[in-house]
Tab-separated table of C-alpha atoms and ligand atoms in Angstrom:
chain	number	residue	atom	x	y	z
A	1173	MET	CA	-2.986	-23.380	5.955
A	1174	GLU	CA	-2.029	-24.484	2.462
A	1175	VAL	CA	0.481	-22.909	0.077
A	1176	PHE	CA	0.073	-22.896	-3.720
A	1177	LYS	CA	2.535	-21.736	-6.360
A	1178	ILE	CA	0.176	-22.462	-9.217
A	1179	TYR	CA	-3.209	-20.777	-9.362
A	1180	LYS	CA	-4.904	-23.749	-11.074
A	1181	LYS	CA	-4.209	-25.847	-7.957
A	1182	LEU	CA	-5.556	-23.211	-5.569
A	1183	GLU	CA	-8.653	-22.746	-7.741
A	1184	LYS	CA	-9.837	-26.297	-6.999
A	1185	HIS	CA	-10.118	-25.418	-3.306
A	1186	LEU	CA	-12.104	-22.215	-3.804
A	1187	ASN	CA	-15.425	-23.883	-4.345
A	1188	ASP	CA	-17.709	-21.237	-2.882
A	1189	ARG	CA	-16.789	-17.978	-4.643
A	1190	GLU	CA	-19.459	-16.091	-2.751
A	1191	ASN	CA	-17.438	-15.956	0.417
A	1192	VAL	CA	-13.787	-15.350	-0.297
A	1193	GLY	CA	-11.728	-12.672	1.424
A	1194	PHE	CA	-8.446	-11.688	-0.220
A	1195	VAL	CA	-5.310	-9.965	1.065
A	1196	PRO	CA	-2.742	-9.269	-1.669
A	1197	THR	CA	0.777	-8.603	-0.374
A	1198	MET	CA	4.374	-8.412	-1.531
A	1199	GLY	CA	5.542	-10.396	1.504
A	1200	ALA	CA	7.960	-9.336	4.268
A	1201	LEU	CA	4.834	-9.581	6.371
A	1202	HIS	CA	4.390	-7.467	9.493
A	1203	ARG	CA	1.666	-6.543	11.987
A	1204	GLY	CA	0.004	-4.314	9.399
A	1205	HIS	CA	-0.510	-7.283	7.054
A	1206	LEU	CA	-1.662	-9.446	9.959
A	1207	SER	CA	-4.352	-6.886	10.806
A	1208	LEU	CA	-5.701	-7.151	7.226
A	1209	ILE	CA	-5.623	-10.941	7.322
A	1210	LYS	CA	-7.342	-11.087	10.724
A	1211	ARG	CA	-10.052	-8.752	9.423
A	1212	SER	CA	-10.576	-10.996	6.390
A	1213	LEU	CA	-10.673	-14.122	8.558
A	1214	ALA	CA	-13.310	-12.486	10.754
A	1215	ASP	CA	-15.424	-11.424	7.744
A	1216	ASN	CA	-15.177	-14.467	5.452
A	1217	PRO	CA	-15.186	-18.271	5.748
A	1218	GLN	CA	-12.289	-18.480	3.258
A	1219	THR	CA	-9.260	-16.194	3.057
A	1220	VAL	CA	-6.614	-16.098	0.340
A	1221	VAL	CA	-3.314	-14.275	0.954
A	1222	SER	CA	-1.030	-13.697	-2.022
A	1223	ILE	CA	2.699	-13.073	-1.706
A	1224	PHE	CA	4.264	-11.744	-4.881
A	1225	VAL	CA	6.836	-8.986	-5.372
A	1226	ASN	CA	5.359	-7.395	-8.474
A	1227	PRO	CA	8.164	-6.231	-10.791
A	1228	THR	CA	5.985	-3.972	-12.955
A	1229	GLN	CA	5.276	-1.517	-10.128
A	1230	PHE	CA	8.971	-0.706	-9.589
A	1231	ASP	CA	10.562	1.983	-11.736
A	1232	ASP	CA	13.990	1.414	-10.230
A	1233	ALA	CA	15.789	-1.920	-10.715
A	1234	ALA	CA	17.863	-1.430	-7.533
A	1235	ASP	CA	14.704	-0.833	-5.477
A	1236	LEU	CA	13.148	-4.033	-6.863
A	1237	GLN	CA	16.317	-5.980	-6.149
A	1238	ARG	CA	16.633	-4.872	-2.535
A	1239	TYR	CA	12.910	-5.245	-1.726
A	1240	PRO	CA	12.853	-7.700	1.221
A	1241	ARG	CA	11.959	-11.276	0.294
A	1242	THR	CA	11.375	-13.447	3.364
A	1243	LEU	CA	9.010	-16.170	2.182
A	1244	ALA	CA	9.977	-18.869	4.717
A	1245	LYS	CA	9.579	-16.402	7.615
A	1246	ASP	CA	6.302	-15.097	6.145
A	1247	LEU	CA	4.848	-18.601	6.010
A	1248	GLU	CA	5.940	-19.257	9.603
A	1249	LEU	CA	4.222	-16.062	10.702
A	1250	LEU	CA	1.014	-16.952	8.858
A	1251	GLN	CA	1.108	-20.401	10.447
A	1252	THR	CA	1.022	-18.763	13.918
A	1253	LEU	CA	-2.473	-17.470	13.125
A	1254	GLY	CA	-3.622	-21.108	13.305
A	1255	ALA	CA	-6.305	-20.271	10.754
A	1256	LYS	CA	-7.679	-21.787	7.571
A	1257	LEU	CA	-5.704	-19.837	4.967
A	1258	TRP	CA	-4.904	-20.386	1.303
A	1259	VAL	CA	-1.560	-18.775	0.482
A	1260	TYR	CA	-0.772	-18.062	-3.169
A	1261	THR	CA	2.955	-17.554	-3.862
A	1262	PRO	CA	3.235	-17.459	-7.665
A	1263	GLU	CA	6.204	-16.984	-9.949
A	1264	ALA	CA	5.696	-14.107	-12.401
A	1265	ALA	CA	4.756	-16.479	-15.259
A	1266	ASP	CA	1.702	-17.816	-13.383
A	1267	LEU	CA	0.263	-14.296	-13.293
A	1268	TYR	CA	1.764	-12.604	-16.344
A	1269	GLY	CA	2.447	-15.428	-18.787
A	1270	GLU	CA	5.413	-14.890	-21.116
A	1271	SER	CA	5.952	-11.136	-20.870
A	1272	LEU	CA	5.653	-8.618	-18.052
A	1273	ALA	CA	3.193	-6.439	-19.966
A	1274	VAL	CA	1.585	-3.519	-18.144
A	1275	GLY	CA	-2.093	-2.823	-18.846
A	1276	GLU	CA	-3.407	0.489	-20.153
A	1277	TYR	CA	-5.324	2.489	-17.583
A	1278	ASP	CA	-6.573	6.015	-17.278
A	1279	PHE	CA	-7.046	7.091	-13.695
A	1280	GLY	CA	-7.017	10.765	-14.646
A	1281	ALA	CA	-5.712	13.204	-12.060
A	1282	LEU	CA	-5.634	10.533	-9.336
A	1283	THR	CA	-2.273	9.192	-10.490
A	1284	LYS	CA	-0.741	12.514	-11.528
A	1285	THR	CA	0.140	13.581	-7.976
A	1286	MET	CA	2.356	12.302	-5.154
A	1287	GLU	CA	3.432	8.649	-5.745
A	1288	GLY	CA	2.209	8.864	-9.337
A	1289	ARG	CA	4.508	11.812	-9.996
A	1290	SER	CA	7.474	10.387	-8.087
A	1291	ARG	CA	7.346	6.801	-9.375
A	1292	HIS	CA	6.988	6.351	-13.141
A	1293	GLN	CA	4.226	3.882	-14.104
A	1294	HIS	CA	3.953	2.699	-10.493
A	1295	PHE	CA	0.152	2.695	-10.403
A	1296	GLU	CA	-0.178	1.110	-13.853
A	1297	GLY	CA	1.958	-1.764	-12.496
A	1298	VAL	CA	-0.128	-1.984	-9.309
A	1299	ALA	CA	-3.387	-1.906	-11.298
A	1300	THR	CA	-2.102	-4.587	-13.682
A	1301	VAL	CA	-1.247	-7.073	-10.956
A	1302	VAL	CA	-4.280	-6.286	-8.777
A	1303	GLU	CA	-6.634	-6.683	-11.760
A	1304	LYS	CA	-5.026	-10.049	-12.617
A	1305	LEU	CA	-5.279	-11.203	-8.994
A	1306	LEU	CA	-8.883	-10.057	-8.547
A	1307	ARG	CA	-9.933	-11.732	-11.800
A	1308	LYS	CA	-8.270	-15.006	-10.773
A	1309	VAL	CA	-9.264	-15.167	-7.097
A	1310	GLY	CA	-12.668	-13.523	-7.630
A	1311	PRO	CA	-12.973	-12.446	-3.992
A	1312	THR	CA	-16.094	-10.996	-2.410
A	1313	LYS	CA	-13.935	-8.601	-0.408
A	1314	ALA	CA	-10.295	-7.499	-0.748
A	1315	TYR	CA	-8.399	-5.745	2.050
A	1316	PHE	CA	-5.903	-2.891	1.607
A	1317	GLY	CA	-4.071	-0.789	4.180
A	1318	GLU	CA	-4.511	2.976	4.239
A	1319	LYS	CA	-0.755	3.470	4.514
A	1320	ASP	CA	-0.844	3.349	0.716
A	1321	PHE	CA	-3.856	5.633	0.577
A	1322	GLN	CA	-3.350	6.706	-3.044
A	1323	GLN	CA	-3.052	3.022	-3.997
A	1324	VAL	CA	-6.386	2.342	-2.262
A	1325	ARG	CA	-8.070	5.143	-4.237
A	1326	VAL	CA	-6.557	3.809	-7.490
A	1327	ILE	CA	-7.788	0.280	-6.732
A	1328	GLU	CA	-11.266	1.520	-5.815
A	1329	THR	CA	-11.319	3.358	-9.170
A	1330	LEU	CA	-9.994	0.287	-11.019
A	1331	VAL	CA	-12.744	-1.903	-9.566
A	1332	ALA	CA	-15.408	0.647	-10.555
A	1333	GLN	CA	-13.992	1.154	-14.085
A	1334	LYS	CA	-13.685	-2.578	-14.806
A	1335	ASN	CA	-16.920	-3.444	-13.052
A	1336	LEU	CA	-15.172	-6.051	-10.875
A	1337	GLN	CA	-17.441	-7.654	-8.282
A	1338	THR	CA	-15.148	-7.174	-5.294
A	1339	GLN	CA	-15.741	-4.852	-2.384
A	1340	ILE	CA	-12.571	-2.965	-1.445
A	1341	ILE	CA	-12.146	-2.702	2.319
A	1342	ARG	CA	-9.896	0.068	3.642
A	1343	CYS	CA	-8.021	-0.845	6.811
A	1344	PRO	CA	-6.340	1.575	9.223
A	1345	ILE	CA	-2.580	2.084	9.372
A	1346	VAL	CA	-0.789	0.040	12.046
A	1347	ARG	CA	2.082	1.954	13.656
A	1348	GLU	CA	5.192	1.263	15.706
A	1349	ALA	CA	5.489	2.899	19.151
A	1350	ASN	CA	7.159	6.050	17.700
A	1351	GLY	CA	4.393	6.418	15.108
A	1352	LEU	CA	6.305	4.913	12.174
A	1353	ALA	CA	3.758	3.335	9.821
A	1354	MET	CA	4.344	-0.415	9.472
A	1355	SER	CA	5.848	-1.206	6.075
A	1356	SER	CA	7.865	-4.043	4.584
A	1357	ARG	CA	10.526	-1.463	3.698
A	1358	ASN	CA	11.090	-0.747	7.417
A	1359	ALA	CA	13.061	-4.014	7.529
A	1360	LEU	CA	15.719	-2.224	5.437
A	1361	LEU	CA	16.239	0.526	8.057
A	1362	THR	CA	18.998	0.347	10.662
A	1363	THR	CA	17.909	0.389	14.326
A	1364	GLU	CA	18.931	4.060	14.539
A	1365	GLU	CA	17.025	4.983	11.355
A	1366	ARG	CA	13.962	3.126	12.556
A	1367	ALA	CA	13.951	5.250	15.706
A	1368	GLN	CA	14.336	8.453	13.635
A	1369	ALA	CA	11.679	7.460	11.082
A	1370	GLY	CA	8.835	8.425	13.416
A	1371	LEU	CA	9.538	11.976	12.187
A	1372	LEU	CA	7.108	11.536	9.263
A	1373	TYR	CA	4.156	10.788	11.534
A	1374	GLN	CA	5.182	13.403	14.098
A	1375	THR	CA	5.308	15.991	11.275
A	1376	LEU	CA	1.864	14.971	10.026
A	1377	GLN	CA	0.417	15.221	13.536
A	1378	ALA	CA	1.852	18.697	14.106
A	1379	ALA	CA	0.747	19.820	10.618
A	1380	LYS	CA	-2.769	18.609	11.426
A	1381	THR	CA	-2.833	20.855	14.498
A	1382	LYS	CA	-1.473	23.799	12.491
A	1383	PHE	CA	-4.120	23.191	9.810
A	1384	LYS	CA	-6.717	24.541	12.255
A	1385	THR	CA	-5.100	27.986	12.478
A	1386	GLN	CA	-2.460	28.466	9.781
A	1387	SER	CA	-2.458	28.909	6.023
A	1388	ILE	CA	-1.482	26.014	3.745
A	1389	ASP	CA	1.617	27.983	2.655
A	1390	GLN	CA	2.704	28.481	6.272
A	1391	ILE	CA	2.315	24.752	6.962
A	1392	HIS	CA	4.344	23.852	3.865
A	1393	GLN	CA	7.102	26.236	4.961
A	1394	TRP	CA	7.084	24.764	8.472
A	1395	VAL	CA	7.370	21.184	7.127
A	1396	GLN	CA	10.251	22.236	4.869
A	1397	ASP	CA	12.007	23.782	7.902
A	1398	VAL	CA	11.568	20.558	9.918
A	1399	PHE	CA	13.246	18.566	7.157
A	1400	ASN	CA	16.000	21.168	6.698
A	1401	LYS	CA	16.827	20.624	10.375
A	1402	ASN	CA	16.904	16.834	9.830
A	1403	PRO	CA	19.259	16.463	6.856
A	1404	GLN	CA	19.397	12.672	7.184
A	1405	PHE	CA	15.975	12.830	5.454
A	1406	THR	CA	15.266	14.045	1.921
A	1407	LEU	CA	11.698	15.296	1.709
A	1408	ASP	CA	10.047	14.171	-1.528
A	1409	TYR	CA	6.651	15.779	-0.973
A	1410	PHE	CA	4.284	17.033	1.671
A	1411	SER	CA	0.770	17.618	0.474
A	1412	ILE	CA	-2.648	18.360	1.912
A	1413	CYS	CA	-5.172	16.835	-0.449
A	1414	ASP	CA	-8.843	16.070	-0.523
A	1415	GLU	CA	-9.301	12.360	0.210
A	1416	THR	CA	-11.412	11.557	-2.814
A	1417	HIS	CA	-9.622	13.096	-5.783
A	1418	LEU	CA	-6.224	13.490	-4.108
A	1419	GLN	CA	-5.829	17.014	-5.404
A	1420	GLU	CA	-4.003	19.635	-3.373
A	1421	ILE	CA	-6.327	21.647	-1.166
A	1422	LYS	CA	-5.743	25.351	-1.669
A	1423	ASN	CA	-8.514	26.426	0.622
A	1424	PRO	CA	-9.034	24.649	3.994
A	1425	ILE	CA	-12.818	24.663	3.530
A	1426	GLY	CA	-12.973	22.459	0.386
A	1427	GLY	CA	-13.020	18.612	0.425
A	1428	ILE	CA	-12.141	16.142	3.181
A	1429	PRO	CA	-8.519	16.959	3.984
A	1430	ARG	CA	-5.722	14.441	4.482
A	1431	GLY	CA	-2.007	15.109	4.862
A	1432	PHE	CA	0.481	13.045	2.834
A	1433	ILE	CA	4.229	12.839	3.155
A	1434	ALA	CA	7.082	10.985	1.445
A	1435	ALA	CA	10.756	11.196	2.339
A	1436	LYS	CA	13.928	9.214	1.914
A	1437	LEU	CA	15.933	8.183	4.937
A	1438	GLY	CA	19.287	7.045	3.556
A	1439	ASN	CA	18.277	4.934	0.573
A	1440	ILE	CA	14.881	3.959	1.921
A	1441	ARG	CA	11.752	5.756	0.786
A	1442	LEU	CA	9.036	6.117	3.418
A	1443	ILE	CA	5.460	7.330	3.002
A	1444	ASP	CA	2.703	8.142	5.446
A	1445	ASN	CA	-0.627	9.965	5.641
A	1446	LEU	CA	-3.101	11.213	8.222
A	1447	SER	CA	-6.687	12.385	8.115
A	1448	PHE	CA	-6.714	16.145	8.943
B	229	PAF	O1	0.549	-2.857	-1.369
B	229	PAF	C1	1.196	-3.818	-1.856
B	229	PAF	O2	1.813	-4.625	-1.150
B	229	PAF	C2	1.223	-3.979	-3.356
B	229	PAF	O3	1.240	-2.745	-4.012
B	229	PAF	C3	0.094	-4.869	-3.902
B	229	PAF	C4	-1.262	-4.249	-3.662
B	229	PAF	C5	0.162	-6.246	-3.238
B	229	PAF	C6	0.251	-5.059	-5.409
B	229	PAF	O4	1.477	-5.621	-5.738
């Protein structure tokens, strides 16, 4: 494993661009990240992992400041894989140059719902950094977790719009025993909150069952009631959308349905989704 802060130095090692797998991350690595990295290692002779907390995708300075940064621990964890890995840990200037400019993108309706509605310019910031990373690393395949399902759809659209030659590989959500989707933000939860946070997944599972027999309005009302009974959470949204366009399904027959949920537990925002 080798670690590079400067892309120019990493570039010298990536001699065969035909066979590079890439896993972009913001660090605070967990089993979910490791599953992406293991998949890339299995698929490609070379794997690059980037660790960079991207400021342009945060619309809240306090959220950016408290985002967990655990680089030394992350590198130790990657070392345990005992694999040939190139790890890219840039400072902002190596990716952005002088100013943290956000690119102009039009993802249409895809970014007008859910995370796009709740987090101003979030997906423009994600697209900016992912486009920069994909152009630099030039991977054959890049691996993204389905926990951020809307992000995956945005990146798939970005790659198609910009004609980037990278295949985007969707990887399944890795969960804790109580169903909580693995996320770097989970490190900010107390032990008690972490135990409670399985509620998002449990709600999605029950809503999936109800989806077979109940109306969308009834399911929404039921989810609202669950969260009213659990006031330690603030429900941001619950939505049943079609997987492709991420538009709310009004009629259970249209599109491939997937349930999405976002809620705050204390100060920490959690998201999850499940195929219905
Ligand atoms: O999913 C993440 O960790 C980030 O949004 C990503 C894709 C690394 C871009 O900063």
